[in-house]
Amino acid sequence: MMKKETIKIVAAISFTITILTIYSIWNYFYEKERLISQIDKQLYSAAVAVPFVLEDDFHDRALNALSISTQEDNQNIKNLSKLNNQLGTKFLYTVIHGKNKLYYLTSSSALDSEIKEHTEVRYFTPYPDASDVLKNSFEHLNTDYITPNKIYKPSYVPIFSDRWGTYRSIVLPIQTEKGNLYVVGVDMDITYVNRVLKQNTIQTLLSFLLFLLSIVPIIITYKNILKDKHKAYQEVSKKSITDSLTGLHNRYKLDKELEIHFENYQKHGHNFALLMLDLDHFKKINDKYGHKEGDEVLKHFAEILKESTRLTDIVGRWGGEEFLIIYPSSDINSSFQLAHKLHLALKESKKLQKYKLTISIGVGTPKENDTLESFQKDIDKALYKAKDKGRDQTVKVDEL
């Protein structure tokens, strides 16, 4: 019972940990997807805003290296940089695909330090590091270029990492009123996402740990209750099969064991012997010394039986002053020797010497045609034949 309940507790804890682990993994990816979805919305909003900080006809004029003035380029850098700072993005830019099949940056944001040091990206700077997603926007004939103020169809660059951080990018194909094509690109540093996910994971794990720690006292209390119940159950079980006076097995337990041993004999040929013992003239002891002292005699005799038998033997009080011994894996000779041993032990007992107590014993082993009932009757007959012959002796069933 205790083992089953322990297994149930372990199974419940394991199930809980499994569910919490699955939830942690699911929550990690759910949070990641949610954060990326928010970032994509920010990227889209930023990309949509870029054309509105440039002149309306800018990309109809941005056709070669000389078509845009330095003054206009400076203004574009200033406007895009301001927008970039307001939106919290990393880099805003626009790209065209030249007739020579090369990609050129036509406008871009810049860091304050780049502007100060004059290292900003200028108009018509070659862009050899264009992503495959950006290139596909120009090279795939089915790319859906949308004119400004329409619903754009963006493409997102897979998340990538380099020595500067982890980035997510958007590419927005746009067509001018005159049909010229360009792409708006926005990069956003999402290094913080991993940090947020790590913090969320740690918080989740800490929550799980606190949860597990909080249920430990409950588990301990529950286990102690089970332990007490198991102990009480064992005590009740033991009482149900134990003779309250002698501490030996009672009649109920002996009946069950007899059924088991007799069935094993019939099905598997496992031999056993049965000894039925009766204290001679025990009534005289009760009459002379009283029932209380008579009970003490029964207790002392029970101790002799325990000390004279093996751990594998089934010893019990059959009723009154009658006792029974189931002697497994034994034949008639070894069981007769045990009976002789008991006669001697009783006579040599210092505690029982004054009573001059003797026993009569019937002993036997089952035969092929026996039933349990007939076998018990034969043992009983052997016992009473021992009494009829003068008591203080053992009679075998074979002698009937």
Short mmCIF file of C-alpha atoms in Angstrom, two decimals:
data_model
loop_
_atom_site.label_atom_id
_atom_site.label_comp_id
_atom_site.label_asym_id
_atom_site.label_seq_id
_atom_site.Cartn_x
_atom_site.Cartn_y
_atom_site.Cartn_z
CA MET A 1 0.00 0.00 0.00
CA MET A 2 2.72 2.45 1.05
CA LYS A 3 4.78 1.61 -2.03
CA LYS A 4 1.81 2.19 -4.34
CA GLU A 5 1.05 5.55 -2.75
CA THR A 6 4.72 6.57 -3.01
CA ILE A 7 4.68 5.63 -6.69
CA LYS A 8 1.54 7.73 -7.14
CA ILE A 9 3.20 10.73 -5.46
CA VAL A 10 6.35 10.35 -7.59
CA ALA A 11 4.18 9.96 -10.72
CA ALA A 12 2.18 13.09 -9.82
CA ILE A 13 5.36 15.12 -9.21
CA SER A 14 6.91 13.81 -12.44
CA PHE A 15 3.73 14.66 -14.35
CA THR A 16 3.71 18.16 -12.84
CA ILE A 17 7.37 18.73 -13.71
CA THR A 18 6.75 17.43 -17.25
CA ILE A 19 3.78 19.76 -17.72
CA LEU A 20 5.74 22.70 -16.32
CA THR A 21 8.70 21.89 -18.58
CA ILE A 22 6.44 21.69 -21.64
CA TYR A 23 4.82 24.96 -20.59
CA SER A 24 8.24 26.61 -20.18
CA ILE A 25 9.30 25.54 -23.66
CA TRP A 26 5.96 26.57 -25.15
CA ASN A 27 6.04 29.89 -23.29
CA TYR A 28 9.59 30.56 -24.53
CA PHE A 29 8.61 30.18 -28.18
CA TYR A 30 5.26 31.92 -27.68
CA GLU A 31 6.97 34.94 -26.11
CA LYS A 32 9.60 34.95 -28.84
CA GLU A 33 6.95 34.89 -31.54
CA ARG A 34 4.95 37.60 -29.76
CA LEU A 35 8.00 39.88 -29.43
CA ILE A 36 9.01 39.31 -33.05
CA SER A 37 5.44 40.08 -34.12
CA GLN A 38 5.60 43.40 -32.22
CA ILE A 39 8.98 44.15 -33.78
CA ASP A 40 7.63 43.40 -37.26
CA LYS A 41 4.82 45.89 -36.67
CA GLN A 42 7.38 48.50 -35.62
CA LEU A 43 9.49 47.73 -38.69
CA TYR A 44 6.48 48.06 -40.96
CA SER A 45 5.46 51.39 -39.40
CA ALA A 46 9.02 52.68 -39.81
CA ALA A 47 9.29 51.52 -43.43
CA VAL A 48 5.95 53.11 -44.33
CA ALA A 49 7.12 56.42 -42.86
CA VAL A 50 10.37 56.61 -44.87
CA PRO A 51 8.91 57.82 -48.22
CA PHE A 52 7.20 60.71 -46.43
CA VAL A 53 10.46 62.28 -45.23
CA LEU A 54 11.82 62.29 -48.80
CA GLU A 55 10.74 64.54 -51.65
CA ASP A 56 7.72 63.11 -53.52
CA ASP A 57 9.66 62.81 -56.77
CA PHE A 58 12.97 61.77 -55.15
CA HIS A 59 13.07 58.28 -56.62
CA ASP A 60 11.97 59.54 -60.02
CA ARG A 61 15.11 61.70 -60.00
CA ALA A 62 17.47 59.29 -58.20
CA LEU A 63 18.61 57.59 -61.39
CA ASN A 64 22.39 58.09 -61.35
CA ALA A 65 25.23 59.36 -59.16
CA LEU A 66 24.85 62.98 -60.32
CA SER A 67 21.08 63.41 -60.27
CA ILE A 68 20.78 64.33 -56.55
CA SER A 69 22.57 67.29 -54.99
CA THR A 70 24.75 67.03 -51.90
CA GLN A 71 22.46 69.50 -50.17
CA GLU A 72 19.41 67.29 -50.75
CA ASP A 73 21.37 64.20 -49.71
CA ASN A 74 22.40 65.94 -46.47
CA GLN A 75 18.78 66.85 -45.81
CA ASN A 76 17.66 63.27 -46.46
CA ILE A 77 20.31 61.94 -44.05
CA LYS A 78 19.19 64.46 -41.44
CA ASN A 79 15.48 63.61 -41.86
CA LEU A 80 16.00 59.84 -41.86
CA SER A 81 18.37 60.01 -38.88
CA LYS A 82 15.81 62.00 -36.91
CA LEU A 83 13.08 59.49 -37.82
CA ASN A 84 15.41 56.62 -36.97
CA ASN A 85 16.02 58.05 -33.49
CA GLN A 86 12.33 58.66 -32.90
CA LEU A 87 11.34 55.13 -33.92
CA GLY A 88 14.18 53.35 -32.13
CA THR A 89 15.33 51.53 -35.24
CA LYS A 90 18.94 50.83 -36.17
CA PHE A 91 19.13 51.83 -39.82
CA LEU A 92 16.70 53.34 -42.36
CA TYR A 93 17.57 53.29 -46.04
CA THR A 94 16.31 53.08 -49.61
CA VAL A 95 17.84 51.06 -52.45
CA ILE A 96 17.57 51.03 -56.23
CA HIS A 97 18.74 48.46 -58.77
CA GLY A 98 20.99 50.18 -61.30
CA LYS A 99 21.05 49.40 -65.02
CA ASN A 100 24.46 47.83 -64.46
CA LYS A 101 22.71 45.25 -62.19
CA LEU A 102 24.35 46.74 -59.07
CA TYR A 103 22.48 47.86 -55.98
CA TYR A 104 22.82 51.43 -54.71
CA LEU A 105 21.78 53.12 -51.48
CA THR A 106 19.86 56.24 -52.43
CA SER A 107 19.16 57.52 -48.92
CA SER A 108 20.00 56.40 -45.41
CA SER A 109 20.06 57.36 -41.76
CA ALA A 110 23.32 57.86 -39.88
CA LEU A 111 24.57 57.96 -36.33
CA ASP A 112 25.50 61.32 -34.82
CA SER A 113 29.11 60.16 -34.58
CA GLU A 114 29.12 59.20 -38.29
CA ILE A 115 27.77 62.61 -39.28
CA LYS A 116 30.32 64.35 -37.10
CA GLU A 117 33.19 62.33 -38.55
CA HIS A 118 31.76 62.50 -42.11
CA THR A 119 31.61 58.71 -42.37
CA GLU A 120 27.91 58.50 -43.09
CA VAL A 121 26.62 56.53 -46.07
CA ARG A 122 26.08 58.96 -48.97
CA TYR A 123 23.71 58.96 -51.89
CA PHE A 124 24.38 56.32 -54.57
CA THR A 125 26.80 54.31 -52.44
CA PRO A 126 27.12 50.77 -53.86
CA TYR A 127 25.41 48.16 -51.70
CA PRO A 128 27.11 44.82 -52.37
CA ASP A 129 25.91 43.33 -49.06
CA ALA A 130 22.24 43.48 -49.99
CA SER A 131 20.29 40.59 -48.48
CA ASP A 132 18.80 37.87 -50.66
CA VAL A 133 15.33 39.04 -49.67
CA LEU A 134 16.11 42.54 -50.94
CA LYS A 135 17.64 41.22 -54.18
CA ASN A 136 14.61 39.01 -54.79
CA SER A 137 12.38 42.08 -54.54
CA PHE A 138 14.04 43.43 -57.69
CA GLU A 139 14.78 40.21 -59.53
CA HIS A 140 11.51 38.32 -59.13
CA LEU A 141 9.02 39.41 -61.74
CA ASN A 142 6.06 38.64 -59.49
CA THR A 143 7.17 41.13 -56.78
CA ASP A 144 4.19 43.32 -55.94
CA TYR A 145 5.42 46.93 -56.03
CA ILE A 146 2.92 49.31 -54.49
CA THR A 147 2.67 53.02 -54.98
CA PRO A 148 2.88 55.25 -51.86
CA ASN A 149 -0.21 55.54 -49.63
CA LYS A 150 -1.32 52.03 -50.58
CA ILE A 151 -1.22 48.85 -48.47
CA TYR A 152 2.33 47.59 -48.84
CA LYS A 153 3.35 43.95 -49.08
CA PRO A 154 6.54 43.65 -47.02
CA SER A 155 9.11 40.89 -46.86
CA TYR A 156 11.06 40.17 -43.69
CA VAL A 157 14.71 39.20 -43.61
CA PRO A 158 15.34 36.18 -41.36
CA ILE A 159 16.90 37.11 -38.02
CA PHE A 160 20.67 37.28 -38.28
CA SER A 161 23.53 38.00 -35.89
CA ASP A 162 26.92 39.57 -36.36
CA ARG A 163 29.55 41.17 -34.14
CA TRP A 164 27.33 44.21 -33.59
CA GLY A 165 24.26 42.31 -32.43
CA THR A 166 21.15 40.44 -33.55
CA TYR A 167 18.91 42.03 -36.18
CA ARG A 168 15.51 41.80 -37.80
CA SER A 169 14.94 43.62 -41.10
CA ILE A 170 12.05 44.53 -43.38
CA VAL A 171 12.05 45.11 -47.12
CA LEU A 172 9.25 47.19 -48.66
CA PRO A 173 9.04 47.26 -52.50
CA ILE A 174 7.60 50.58 -53.73
CA GLN A 175 6.81 51.98 -57.17
CA THR A 176 6.77 55.73 -57.88
CA GLU A 177 3.97 57.47 -59.77
CA LYS A 178 6.20 57.35 -62.87
CA GLY A 179 6.86 53.64 -62.46
CA ASN A 180 10.38 53.74 -61.03
CA LEU A 181 11.13 50.95 -58.54
CA TYR A 182 12.91 51.17 -55.21
CA VAL A 183 12.99 49.33 -51.90
CA VAL A 184 12.73 50.72 -48.38
CA GLY A 185 14.77 48.81 -45.84
CA VAL A 186 14.70 49.03 -42.06
CA ASP A 187 17.02 47.24 -39.64
CA MET A 188 16.23 46.87 -35.95
CA ASP A 189 18.57 45.62 -33.25
CA ILE A 190 16.72 42.87 -31.39
CA THR A 191 19.56 41.74 -29.16
CA TYR A 192 17.37 42.71 -26.23
CA VAL A 193 14.84 40.04 -27.26
CA ASN A 194 17.18 37.27 -26.19
CA ARG A 195 17.74 39.11 -22.93
CA VAL A 196 13.99 39.45 -22.35
CA LEU A 197 13.43 35.79 -23.22
CA LYS A 198 16.21 34.76 -20.86
CA GLN A 199 14.70 36.87 -18.07
CA ASN A 200 11.23 35.43 -18.76
CA THR A 201 12.62 31.89 -18.73
CA ILE A 202 14.45 32.51 -15.45
CA GLN A 203 11.30 34.02 -13.94
CA THR A 204 9.24 31.06 -15.12
CA LEU A 205 11.75 28.57 -13.73
CA LEU A 206 11.89 30.46 -10.43
CA SER A 207 8.09 30.42 -10.29
CA PHE A 208 8.12 26.67 -10.90
CA LEU A 209 10.80 26.23 -8.25
CA LEU A 210 8.79 28.25 -5.74
CA PHE A 211 5.73 26.21 -6.65
CA LEU A 212 7.61 22.94 -6.11
CA LEU A 213 9.03 24.22 -2.83
CA SER A 214 5.56 25.29 -1.73
CA ILE A 215 4.13 21.82 -2.29
CA VAL A 216 6.99 20.03 -0.53
CA PRO A 217 5.39 20.55 2.94
CA ILE A 218 2.09 19.31 1.50
CA ILE A 219 3.80 16.23 0.08
CA ILE A 220 5.63 15.57 3.36
CA THR A 221 2.40 15.98 5.34
CA TYR A 222 0.53 13.75 2.91
CA LYS A 223 3.28 11.13 3.05
CA ASN A 224 3.26 11.20 6.87
CA ILE A 225 -0.51 10.75 6.83
CA LEU A 226 -0.09 7.81 4.46
CA LYS A 227 2.65 6.40 6.69
CA ASP A 228 0.38 6.62 9.73
CA LYS A 229 -2.50 5.09 7.79
CA HIS A 230 -0.24 2.34 6.52
CA LYS A 231 1.01 1.66 10.04
CA ALA A 232 -2.57 1.57 11.33
CA TYR A 233 -3.54 -0.69 8.43
CA GLN A 234 -0.66 -3.05 9.22
CA GLU A 235 -1.64 -3.12 12.88
CA VAL A 236 -5.25 -3.89 12.01
CA SER A 237 -4.14 -6.49 9.47
CA LYS A 238 -1.82 -8.08 12.00
CA LYS A 239 -4.57 -8.14 14.63
CA SER A 240 -6.93 -9.77 12.16
CA ILE A 241 -4.55 -12.74 11.76
CA THR A 242 -2.99 -12.82 15.24
CA ASP A 243 -4.14 -14.55 18.41
CA SER A 244 -4.36 -11.76 20.98
CA LEU A 245 -3.20 -13.94 23.89
CA THR A 246 -0.19 -15.80 22.47
CA GLY A 247 0.86 -13.58 19.57
CA LEU A 248 0.75 -16.63 17.27
CA HIS A 249 -1.36 -16.85 14.12
CA ASN A 250 -5.08 -17.23 14.79
CA ARG A 251 -7.57 -19.74 13.37
CA TYR A 252 -8.45 -17.47 10.43
CA LYS A 253 -4.81 -17.18 9.33
CA LEU A 254 -4.22 -20.92 9.79
CA ASP A 255 -7.24 -21.77 7.63
CA LYS A 256 -5.96 -19.50 4.84
CA GLU A 257 -2.43 -20.92 5.03
CA LEU A 258 -3.75 -24.49 5.01
CA GLU A 259 -5.74 -23.76 1.85
CA ILE A 260 -2.65 -22.27 0.15
CA HIS A 261 -0.30 -25.12 1.12
CA PHE A 262 -2.80 -27.83 0.23
CA GLU A 263 -3.46 -26.20 -3.18
CA ASN A 264 0.31 -25.97 -3.84
CA TYR A 265 0.59 -29.66 -2.94
CA GLN A 266 -2.17 -30.64 -5.36
CA LYS A 267 -1.05 -28.41 -8.27
CA HIS A 268 2.72 -28.43 -7.92
CA GLY A 269 3.52 -31.35 -5.63
CA HIS A 270 4.97 -29.16 -2.86
CA ASN A 271 5.01 -31.40 0.20
CA PHE A 272 4.22 -30.19 3.70
CA ALA A 273 3.46 -31.76 7.05
CA LEU A 274 0.79 -30.80 9.55
CA LEU A 275 1.11 -31.10 13.32
CA MET A 276 -1.84 -30.66 15.65
CA LEU A 277 -0.94 -30.27 19.33
CA ASP A 278 -3.08 -30.36 22.47
CA LEU A 279 -1.94 -29.58 26.01
CA ASP A 280 -2.80 -32.57 28.17
CA HIS A 281 -5.10 -31.97 31.16
CA PHE A 282 -4.93 -28.19 30.65
CA LYS A 283 -8.35 -27.80 32.29
CA LYS A 284 -6.85 -29.02 35.57
CA ILE A 285 -4.29 -26.17 35.45
CA ASN A 286 -7.08 -23.63 35.02
CA ASP A 287 -9.07 -25.20 37.84
CA LYS A 288 -6.08 -25.37 40.20
CA TYR A 289 -4.23 -22.13 39.42
CA GLY A 290 -6.93 -20.00 37.79
CA HIS A 291 -7.50 -18.81 34.25
CA LYS A 292 -5.02 -15.94 34.52
CA GLU A 293 -2.16 -18.30 35.30
CA GLY A 294 -3.52 -20.68 32.69
CA ASP A 295 -3.17 -17.88 30.14
CA GLU A 296 0.47 -17.43 31.18
CA VAL A 297 1.05 -21.14 30.59
CA LEU A 298 -0.36 -20.78 27.06
CA LYS A 299 1.94 -17.80 26.44
CA HIS A 300 5.02 -19.73 27.62
CA PHE A 301 4.07 -22.70 25.49
CA ALA A 302 3.67 -20.38 22.48
CA GLU A 303 7.24 -19.17 23.09
CA ILE A 304 8.48 -22.79 23.08
CA LEU A 305 6.75 -23.33 19.72
CA LYS A 306 8.37 -20.19 18.25
CA GLU A 307 11.83 -21.15 19.50
CA SER A 308 11.55 -24.73 18.26
CA THR A 309 10.36 -23.99 14.71
CA ARG A 310 11.79 -22.34 11.62
CA LEU A 311 10.94 -18.88 10.30
CA THR A 312 9.25 -20.53 7.33
CA ASP A 313 6.95 -22.63 9.53
CA ILE A 314 3.39 -21.47 10.18
CA VAL A 315 2.63 -21.71 13.89
CA GLY A 316 -0.74 -20.80 15.35
CA ARG A 317 -3.34 -21.31 18.04
CA TRP A 318 -6.15 -23.43 16.70
CA GLY A 319 -8.39 -22.75 19.67
CA GLY A 320 -8.34 -23.18 23.45
CA GLU A 321 -5.30 -25.32 24.27
CA GLU A 322 -4.95 -26.67 20.71
CA PHE A 323 -2.15 -25.50 18.43
CA LEU A 324 -1.27 -26.13 14.79
CA ILE A 325 2.04 -26.18 12.92
CA ILE A 326 2.24 -26.14 9.12
CA TYR A 327 5.66 -27.56 8.31
CA PRO A 328 6.57 -26.69 4.65
CA SER A 329 8.88 -28.85 2.49
CA SER A 330 8.83 -31.69 5.00
CA ASP A 331 8.00 -35.41 5.07
CA ILE A 332 6.52 -37.54 7.82
CA ASN A 333 9.89 -38.39 9.35
CA SER A 334 11.13 -34.79 9.73
CA SER A 335 7.78 -33.71 11.13
CA PHE A 336 7.89 -36.59 13.63
CA GLN A 337 11.36 -35.40 14.69
CA LEU A 338 9.94 -31.91 15.23
CA ALA A 339 7.21 -33.39 17.42
CA HIS A 340 9.83 -35.22 19.49
CA LYS A 341 11.77 -31.95 19.83
CA LEU A 342 8.66 -30.21 21.16
CA HIS A 343 8.04 -32.94 23.75
CA LEU A 344 11.57 -32.48 25.08
CA ALA A 345 11.45 -28.68 25.00
CA LEU A 346 8.25 -28.67 27.04
CA LYS A 347 9.69 -31.01 29.67
CA GLU A 348 12.90 -28.98 29.90
CA SER A 349 11.11 -25.63 30.26
CA LYS A 350 11.90 -24.18 33.69
CA LYS A 351 8.89 -21.86 33.52
CA LEU A 352 6.46 -24.77 33.04
CA GLN A 353 8.15 -27.47 35.16
CA LYS A 354 5.84 -27.08 38.16
CA TYR A 355 2.82 -27.84 36.03
CA LYS A 356 4.29 -31.15 34.78
CA LEU A 357 2.77 -30.22 31.43
CA THR A 358 2.71 -32.70 28.53
CA ILE A 359 1.37 -32.58 24.98
CA SER A 360 -0.31 -34.97 22.60
CA ILE A 361 0.45 -34.54 18.90
CA GLY A 362 -1.10 -35.82 15.69
CA VAL A 363 1.14 -35.55 12.63
CA GLY A 364 0.87 -36.40 8.95
CA THR A 365 1.38 -35.43 5.33
CA PRO A 366 -1.32 -35.25 2.63
CA LYS A 367 -1.92 -38.18 0.29
CA GLU A 368 -2.84 -38.12 -3.40
CA ASN A 369 -6.57 -38.75 -2.92
CA ASP A 370 -6.96 -36.49 0.12
CA THR A 371 -9.12 -33.42 0.28
CA LEU A 372 -8.23 -30.68 2.70
CA GLU A 373 -11.19 -31.64 4.85
CA SER A 374 -10.31 -35.36 4.93
CA PHE A 375 -6.64 -34.57 5.61
CA GLN A 376 -7.55 -32.37 8.60
CA LYS A 377 -9.86 -35.08 9.93
CA ASP A 378 -7.04 -37.62 9.75
CA ILE A 379 -4.71 -35.30 11.68
CA ASP A 380 -7.44 -34.77 14.27
CA LYS A 381 -7.94 -38.55 14.59
CA ALA A 382 -4.19 -39.05 15.07
CA LEU A 383 -4.21 -36.44 17.85
CA TYR A 384 -7.04 -38.11 19.73
CA LYS A 385 -5.49 -41.53 19.27
CA ALA A 386 -2.40 -40.11 21.00
CA LYS A 387 -4.64 -39.06 23.87
CA ASP A 388 -6.41 -42.43 23.96
CA LYS A 389 -3.03 -44.18 24.14
CA GLY A 390 -2.18 -42.35 27.35
CA ARG A 391 -1.20 -38.81 26.17
CA ASP A 392 2.34 -37.30 26.10
CA GLN A 393 3.07 -38.90 22.74
CA THR A 394 2.87 -38.41 18.97
CA VAL A 395 0.79 -40.48 16.56
CA LYS A 396 1.26 -40.47 12.79
CA VAL A 397 -1.68 -40.54 10.42
CA ASP A 398 -0.11 -43.66 8.90
CA GLU A 399 -0.69 -45.49 12.23
CA LEU A 400 -4.45 -45.04 12.13
#
